[in-house]
Structure formats: structure tokens, C-alpha cells
Amino acid sequence: MTIHAPPPEGGRIIDEPMETALSRRYLAYALSTITNRALPDVRDGFKPVHRRILYAMHQMRLNPQAAARKCAKVVGEVMGGYHPHGDASIYEALVRLAQDFAQRYPLVDGQGNFGNIDGDSAAAMRYTECKLTPAAVLLLDGIDQDAVDFRPTYDDQDEEPIVLPAGFPNLLANGSSGIAVGMATSIPPHNVGELIDACQLLLERPDATTEDLVQHVPGPDFPTGGVAVEGHASILDAYETGRGGVRLRARWEAEDLGRGVWRIIVTEMPYQVQKSRLIEALADLIEHKKAPLLGDVRDESAEDIRLILEPKNRTIEPEMLMESLFKLSDLEVRFPINMNVLDASGTPRVMGLKDCLRAFLDHRREVLNRRSQWRIERVEKRLHLLEGLRIVFLNLDEVIRIVREEEQPKAVLIARFGLTEVQADFILDTRLRQLARLEEMTIEKEFNALSEELANLKALTSSEGKQWKAISKELEAVRKALISPRRTTIAEAVDTSAFVAPEAFIPREAITVILSERGWIRAAKGKVEDPSELKFKEGDQLAYLVPAYTTDKLLVAASDGRIFTIGADKLASGRGHGEPLRLMIDLDEKAEIINVLAHQPGGKLLIASKAGYGFIAPEDDTLAQKRGGKQVLNGEMLAVLRVTGDHVATIGENIKTLIFPLAELPEMGRGKGVKLQSFKQGGLADIAVFNAENGPEWADGGGRRRNWPDWKDWLGKRAGSGRQGPRGLRKFR
């Protein structure tokens, strides 16, 4: 399609391909999102909304010594003057700047309810008040001294700073996170003292490597503390490339209650994990028996975090309990590191630790030079005026005469003493009492002090070495102002590959699995001596009684050829009627349960279909990972038996019986199998496995077990038709 020329002035119709129009507009939107909303500036670590909030509070003179003002007033100033967006988003950003559990160095001193670590939101902005913190003052220091560039606000009524002077590396100190179009950023908080030590190292040795810097900055320092368990090599790689992550764990200790009883006290939470949601998640794990080692959880927190975790029993080791919970819950989280920022030119870049610190130092040098130049201009102007006053004192009588007698004293002063127009105006505006002898001494003293300051400033702006030395001195002063001990402990890396599954920590206790005919399943402690005493819902009765242990996996075989796997520790207590089995597995409505077995690792199962086919399957291959089970047999399954002998006995629906060696059956993971017995009509009625040394048994019509001494008369080859069995033989079980 041909692209036509733009419409004439005032035209409203543009003829261009849809693809071109959409691409151009979406690109503009994406760039706006990246630069104006999602990514922070590497120099001051702020997005526009945060920068505008601090600048508006600075303009309102809400310094640490001033009285706090309503947050609604601040939000209104920001929205009306600098940030034409919703008040809710501005207030949310302001609240986050005041939260000591979100910011390593809070920049807003909030008074009132600003939320908590439980996830409760802050009070409405009409109730809360705020002012700047000393840390925020350090970031704004010099903003009124031409330290940074300004640009017009959205309505051209005022100006706003493009970047703040940033007295400390706020990007790394408080971190940042955001999602743009096609890119995102995630920077963890760090300790300012460590960052400044790394900056000092860069000033001393510009060629220092990231590994050298990591000696001073061993890892993130989160405001909520915790224990970082990422390895040194992994953290070093993240700081080198700007991408990676760090695993953070809650801080805990075991409290001895005496007599072998203990409990876990969690005192610090992982960063950005809401305590209330964590407690709900842990309670849910207990309810659904997904945390087999955890007995109870409760919150005893006041101002400090105090989360109580009680074990299921005292035989469990505290380390085992916590390792299982770290795996199952947000007591351990992985904080991603993606140091994607806007550089000094506004270009998105992924920077490493060294690049970020170098960009900050370069910014501080520019700020230093601009402030020095601003000061030089004012000192020179003041010295110029003082030069005029010195001339006055040297010729005081003549100056007084000219002022009293001349019609144009200004012009005469300029011509007589070689003054500038500015000096002449200043002299004429000077009060007579300022011409006293004492005032002359003060002016001379000020002149000498300013002359010395001017010489020092010019020497500073002309020497790069002196500039870096001055920056080093400034950083040391900031370090003393903001110094605080590290909160996050850097621990040795934990090898999660060696972590044992939570099931391995389940206390091994004997149970009896009870499954009713209607599909209600439960687990009774110990052995059920008298099944007749078991109680069921009205109209229901016992179907399967399986001895097992709480550490076992149960294999539930269904007639549709699938085998399901259920953890024995997840079964309901035997005190009630249990719970429906179909809530635990995705069992088809038409399928029936044909057997329940406790899994034996390394064991083998005989799988037989109603059509008379079968095979041997390794038990380990029948374990299912999903609720839908594992399809083992192609066809309608009749029996799943554990292989405990060396011979197989089959009974057809035609009452004919065949016995053959077990070795004639193949071993396979799944499939149809081979023919067990041939039938002219009907199929397989029952099957059994027995040991030739003991011989088989079978059940007569009265339910009594009968021996079969002459069973060898029915011995034949697999797939034979067999012959009529003993009188009364219909089933083996």
C-alpha cells in the first residue's frame, strides 16, 4: 500500500497501513512506560513518581525539623504540580517510602497507620501525616544550588528535577522493582555502609573487579533481616552480570521447653512476605497434611516478629522440620536480581554492581562541579560588591561629599573611582551605620574568607584528583550519618539437591487403612484386631483392610486399568468415617476399586485383565505423581496381586482351572500383556500367585480356606485351556 503525504494543516485523516500505525503508537507507549514509570534512574535510584514526591515535600519545607503535614496535602501538591495521575497511586508510592519493612532506609517519616508486615493497608491519606527523613535530605542536598538539570512540568507552569543530587547510592541501598513492556527490573536493598566502602575502593582503585567489591558488599541487606543462603559464586555472578537471584530464609531458633519438648520461634521474615498470608499457608499445609512434621502454628507477634511453630512430635529434629517448611512454604523465597536501569542518557541497560557504583560516582562528580560552579558565581559576585565597599572605606570622606553635593552621585562615583554600575548601586544603597570602623573590619574579614574560598573552589574544579577526594570525604560523612548494622546474615549455600523429601521426615507409625464399599477411606492407628467392631455409615460396609505405615504410599487399583498413588499420612483419622476416596483421586464414575496395596519399593505386581491377559509389572513403575493415576493395563483390569510365589493359578468363568510357572509371564511397565488362559467363551474369573513348596489355597462357598494337595494335576503351559477344577472351586480369595 502506498503511504500518502500527511494531510494539510488542520486535517484529521491520515492514510497509512494499520500495521505501521499500531507499531508506531505501541512503541511510543512502550518507551513511555519504560522511561517514565517502570525503570529507575541509575544515578538516584528513583522512578519519576518517587522523585516528584520528595521534591514536592522539599518545596513544602517538610524537613525533619518541621512539623508533619497531612499526606492528602502532599498528594494534592504532587498530583496538581508534577504527577498528573491518580491520587491512589501517588499515595501508595508515598506509603511505601515510609514503611521500614519495605525500605532499608525510609525516606518519608510517616505518622499514623502506614500498614504493617501482615499486609494490612495504610489508613486513608486524610488521616496520616508525613515529612522527610534525614536520609531523604541527603538525597536532596544541593538541589537548590543548580546541582541537577530541571525540565518543565506537564503543564509548563513550573519546573521539576530530572534527577536528584543523591548523596548516597539509593538505587542499591533501597532497591527497586518494576515491570515495563518487554522488560522488568528487580534490585534488592543493600547496606549503605558497605556500598560506601565499595565506592571508596573504586575511588582508590578504579580498576577494582567485581570480586574485589564483593569483599565489601557480600550480598543484599533486606530491611526485614533473614538469612541469605545463596552461594558466594552465585552472588558474584549476579553482581557481575546484573542478573541472578538470592535465596532468603526466615531467621529461627529452637526454644527448649524441657523434658525433650521444643518449639521453633521465627523472629525475622523473608523480604516482602506477608506474615498473615504465611500463617494461612502453613495452616493450610497442616489441614491438608502436606506438612507431615508440623503440628501447629500460631502468631504471638507484638512489635517484634514472634511466630511459633510446634512439631508433630518431639522425636523430630528442629533442622528437619525447618528444612521441610523451607521447601513447602514462603519461609524461604528466592528474590530475583535483574539490575535493569536507565543510564545517564535515559537508555535502559542491565548493569552489574561495579557499573552501578561507577555511574553513581560519576553523577556525584557532576553534582560537585555544578554546585562548585554555582558557588563560585555567587562568591565572585559578593567579592565584587565588597571591592566597592573597600574603596568606600579608603575614600570615605570623598564618597560622602559626592553623595551630598553631586546631582548625579552614581555617575560621579563610577567616573571618580572606576566602579561598576552594580558596585555604585550597592554603595548608594548602603546604610550609613554600616560604614562604622567595626563594620570595616567585618567586611575585610569576609573579603579575605571569600577570596580563600574562591581560590579553593577554582582549584577544586580544575583538579580531578581533588574532586574525587572531596567526594570521598562527603561519602564518609554520609556513612557516619546513615551507618547501621547489617540485618541479613550471609550464610553458606544450602544444597537443595541433597534435600530429602518431606515424606522422609514422616514419623513411621503403624496404621490400618480402612476402605468401605462406598469408597470412604480412613486410617486407624495400630492394628485392627476385630474388623467387626468397625463402624460405617448406614448401608455401607468394609471392602479392604490394609496394614501399612504412615510413611507408605498406597497403590489403589481401579477396573479401568489405572493405578493411583496416595500418601498414607494424608488419610483422615480412623475416629470418624473418613473421607471419600474420589476427593483424593480422579476416579471415573464407572470404575471400581479392585485392590488396595501398601507400596513395597523394589516389589513386583501381577496385573491381569478380565479378558485373560496379564504381565508382571515393577511396583516402582506403577507409582503415579498426579491425581489422575497411571494407566498400567490396556483393558478392563481384574486383579493386581503382589508377586509372592513362583506359580500362577487361574480360573475361567467356564470353571476351568490352569496352573503354570510364573516365569512364563513377561515383565513390562504397561500394556495388554500375554494370554494367561484360553477360553471358548467368557473370560477370567480369578487369579492367584503361590509358592510351589506350600501349594495353593482356595476358598469354598462357605468362605473357609482349603488346601489343594494335588494341584500339580492342573499344571500346564501358559495360554492353555485348563481343566475342570476341584468341586467347589470358584475363587481363590
XYZ file of N, CA, C and O in Angstrom, residues 646-705:
240
model
N 6.048 -68.536 42.965
C 6.690 -68.869 41.698
C 5.735 -69.511 40.697
O 6.145 -69.922 39.619
N 4.444 -69.657 41.074
C 3.458 -70.238 40.164
C 2.198 -69.381 40.141
O 1.921 -68.651 41.106
N 1.456 -69.474 39.031
C 0.218 -68.731 38.846
C -0.921 -69.715 38.638
O -0.780 -70.690 37.888
N -2.051 -69.486 39.323
C -3.256 -70.305 39.143
C -4.373 -69.402 38.646
O -4.602 -68.319 39.194
N -5.064 -69.845 37.571
C -6.161 -69.060 37.004
C -7.438 -69.883 36.972
O -7.400 -71.108 36.848
N -8.574 -69.185 37.077
C -9.894 -69.814 36.962
C -10.691 -69.005 35.941
O -10.793 -67.787 36.054
N -11.221 -69.710 34.938
C -12.043 -69.038 33.944
C -13.493 -68.989 34.390
O -13.914 -69.686 35.327
N -14.248 -68.139 33.723
C -15.676 -68.091 34.005
C -16.360 -69.402 33.624
O -17.485 -69.665 34.051
N -15.645 -70.239 32.843
C -16.155 -71.583 32.484
C -15.767 -72.634 33.520
O -15.886 -73.841 33.271
N -15.281 -72.200 34.676
C -14.925 -73.049 35.827
C -13.681 -73.893 35.546
O -13.298 -74.740 36.335
N -13.003 -73.721 34.426
C -11.778 -74.470 34.167
C -10.594 -73.764 34.815
O -10.543 -72.534 34.865
N -9.647 -74.558 35.297
C -8.507 -74.052 36.056
C -7.205 -74.424 35.355
O -7.079 -75.526 34.802
N -6.227 -73.490 35.411
C -4.915 -73.729 34.824
C -3.856 -73.210 35.784
O -4.009 -72.136 36.366
N -2.768 -74.004 35.955
C -1.623 -73.590 36.776
C -0.373 -73.648 35.907
O -0.157 -74.637 35.186
N 0.457 -72.591 35.949
C 1.687 -72.562 35.148
C 2.748 -71.751 35.903
O 2.425 -70.947 36.793
N 4.030 -71.944 35.567
C 5.112 -71.223 36.256
C 5.033 -69.716 36.010
O 4.710 -69.266 34.911
N 5.338 -68.957 37.033
C 5.322 -67.503 36.935
C 6.348 -67.003 35.922
O 6.156 -65.960 35.289
N 7.422 -67.738 35.734
C 8.491 -67.324 34.828
C 8.019 -67.195 33.391
O 8.706 -66.579 32.563
N 6.864 -67.760 33.068
C 6.364 -67.677 31.695
C 5.721 -66.326 31.387
O 5.355 -66.059 30.239
N 5.578 -65.476 32.400
C 4.993 -64.159 32.176
C 6.099 -63.122 31.962
O 7.120 -63.137 32.665
N 5.926 -62.246 30.998
C 6.942 -61.210 30.757
C 6.832 -60.086 31.791
O 5.790 -59.881 32.408
N 7.932 -59.333 31.941
C 7.928 -58.171 32.827
C 7.898 -56.908 31.973
O 8.724 -56.733 31.093
N 6.941 -56.044 32.226
C 6.780 -54.833 31.435
C 6.145 -53.740 32.279
O 5.500 -54.019 33.302
N 6.317 -52.490 31.877
C 5.806 -51.369 32.648
C 4.314 -51.154 32.466
O 3.598 -50.851 33.408
N 3.823 -51.327 31.250
C 2.405 -51.168 30.968
C 2.093 -51.859 29.637
O 2.989 -52.225 28.890
N 0.817 -52.078 29.379
C 0.423 -52.690 28.115
C -0.753 -53.641 28.292
O -1.481 -53.601 29.294
N -0.921 -54.537 27.321
C -2.014 -55.522 27.355
C -1.572 -56.812 28.024
O -2.347 -57.494 28.696
N -0.297 -57.180 27.841
C 0.205 -58.425 28.398
C 0.052 -59.591 27.437
O -0.274 -59.422 26.252
N 0.285 -60.784 27.949
C 0.155 -62.021 27.153
C -1.030 -62.823 27.666
O -1.547 -62.585 28.761
N -1.451 -63.784 26.857
C -2.618 -64.587 27.231
C -2.259 -65.491 28.401
O -1.246 -66.190 28.394
N -3.137 -65.504 29.415
C -2.925 -66.345 30.591
C -3.618 -67.691 30.424
O -3.045 -68.749 30.724
N -4.857 -67.670 29.938
C -5.652 -68.885 29.785
C -6.592 -68.690 28.598
O -7.100 -67.591 28.357
N -6.815 -69.749 27.840
C -7.681 -69.674 26.667
C -9.103 -70.057 27.045
O -9.326 -70.972 27.843
N -10.059 -69.334 26.462
C -11.472 -69.600 26.727
C -12.227 -69.614 25.402
O -11.978 -68.779 24.525
N -13.144 -70.547 25.279
C -14.023 -70.539 24.104
C -15.066 -69.446 24.256
O -15.509 -68.859 23.277
N -15.466 -69.213 25.479
C -16.400 -68.134 25.768
C -16.144 -67.639 27.189
O -15.610 -68.355 28.018
N -16.549 -66.387 27.458
C -16.296 -65.819 28.782
C -14.877 -65.313 28.917
O -14.140 -65.151 27.940
N -14.475 -65.087 30.148
C -13.141 -64.572 30.398
C -12.592 -65.123 31.691
O -12.982 -66.199 32.164
N -11.666 -64.348 32.275
C -11.011 -64.772 33.503
C -11.886 -64.421 34.701
O -12.428 -63.333 34.792
N -12.015 -65.376 35.623
C -12.829 -65.152 36.821
C -11.974 -64.772 38.019
O -12.356 -63.914 38.812
N -10.787 -65.412 38.184
C -9.922 -65.108 39.317
C -8.523 -65.613 39.019
O -8.305 -66.440 38.118
N -7.556 -65.094 39.783
C -6.165 -65.457 39.591
C -5.466 -65.388 40.934
O -5.855 -64.617 41.825
N -4.425 -66.220 41.121
C -3.665 -66.251 42.368
C -2.212 -66.578 42.070
O -1.888 -67.192 41.048
N -1.329 -66.142 42.982
C 0.091 -66.461 42.915
C 0.445 -67.241 44.172
O 0.046 -66.854 45.275
N 1.180 -68.347 44.024
C 1.531 -69.144 45.197
C 2.914 -69.728 45.034
O 3.496 -69.739 43.936
N 3.439 -70.237 46.129
C 4.751 -70.873 46.144
C 4.562 -72.378 46.021
O 3.761 -72.977 46.747
N 5.285 -73.030 45.110
C 5.114 -74.469 44.859
C 5.396 -75.288 46.108
O 4.810 -76.366 46.304
N 6.254 -74.810 46.954
C 6.606 -75.568 48.157
C 5.427 -75.684 49.115
O 5.218 -76.732 49.735
N 4.635 -74.651 49.209
C 3.485 -74.671 50.114
C 2.195 -75.078 49.428
O 1.259 -75.540 50.076
N 2.122 -74.883 48.120
C 0.907 -75.207 47.392
C -0.132 -74.114 47.520
O -0.092 -73.306 48.446
N -1.116 -74.099 46.619
C -2.141 -73.053 46.651
C -3.253 -73.371 47.638
O -3.398 -74.491 48.108
N -4.022 -72.321 47.942
C -5.237 -72.474 48.740
C -6.383 -71.840 47.970
O -6.176 -71.001 47.095
N -7.605 -72.273 48.318
C -8.755 -71.645 47.681
C -9.906 -71.597 48.667
O -9.895 -72.275 49.683
N -10.857 -70.751 48.395
C -11.974 -70.535 49.305
C -13.202 -71.258 48.789
O -13.559 -71.128 47.613
N -13.838 -72.056 49.671
C -15.063 -72.744 49.256
C -16.258 -71.804 49.394
O -16.120 -70.636 49.755
N -17.392 -72.286 49.131
C -18.594 -71.459 49.165
C -18.886 -70.897 50.535
O -19.532 -69.848 50.657
N -18.420 -71.570 51.615
C -18.675 -71.099 52.970
C -17.652 -70.098 53.449
O -17.711 -69.654 54.592
N -16.673 -69.772 52.614
C -15.663 -68.796 52.986
C -14.499 -69.407 53.723
O -13.624 -68.682 54.182
N -14.453 -70.755 53.850
C -13.335 -71.406 54.540
C -12.188 -71.662 53.571
O -12.400 -71.911 52.385
N -10.945 -71.582 54.113
C -9.769 -71.819 53.295
C -9.509 -73.319 53.196
O -9.567 -74.038 54.191
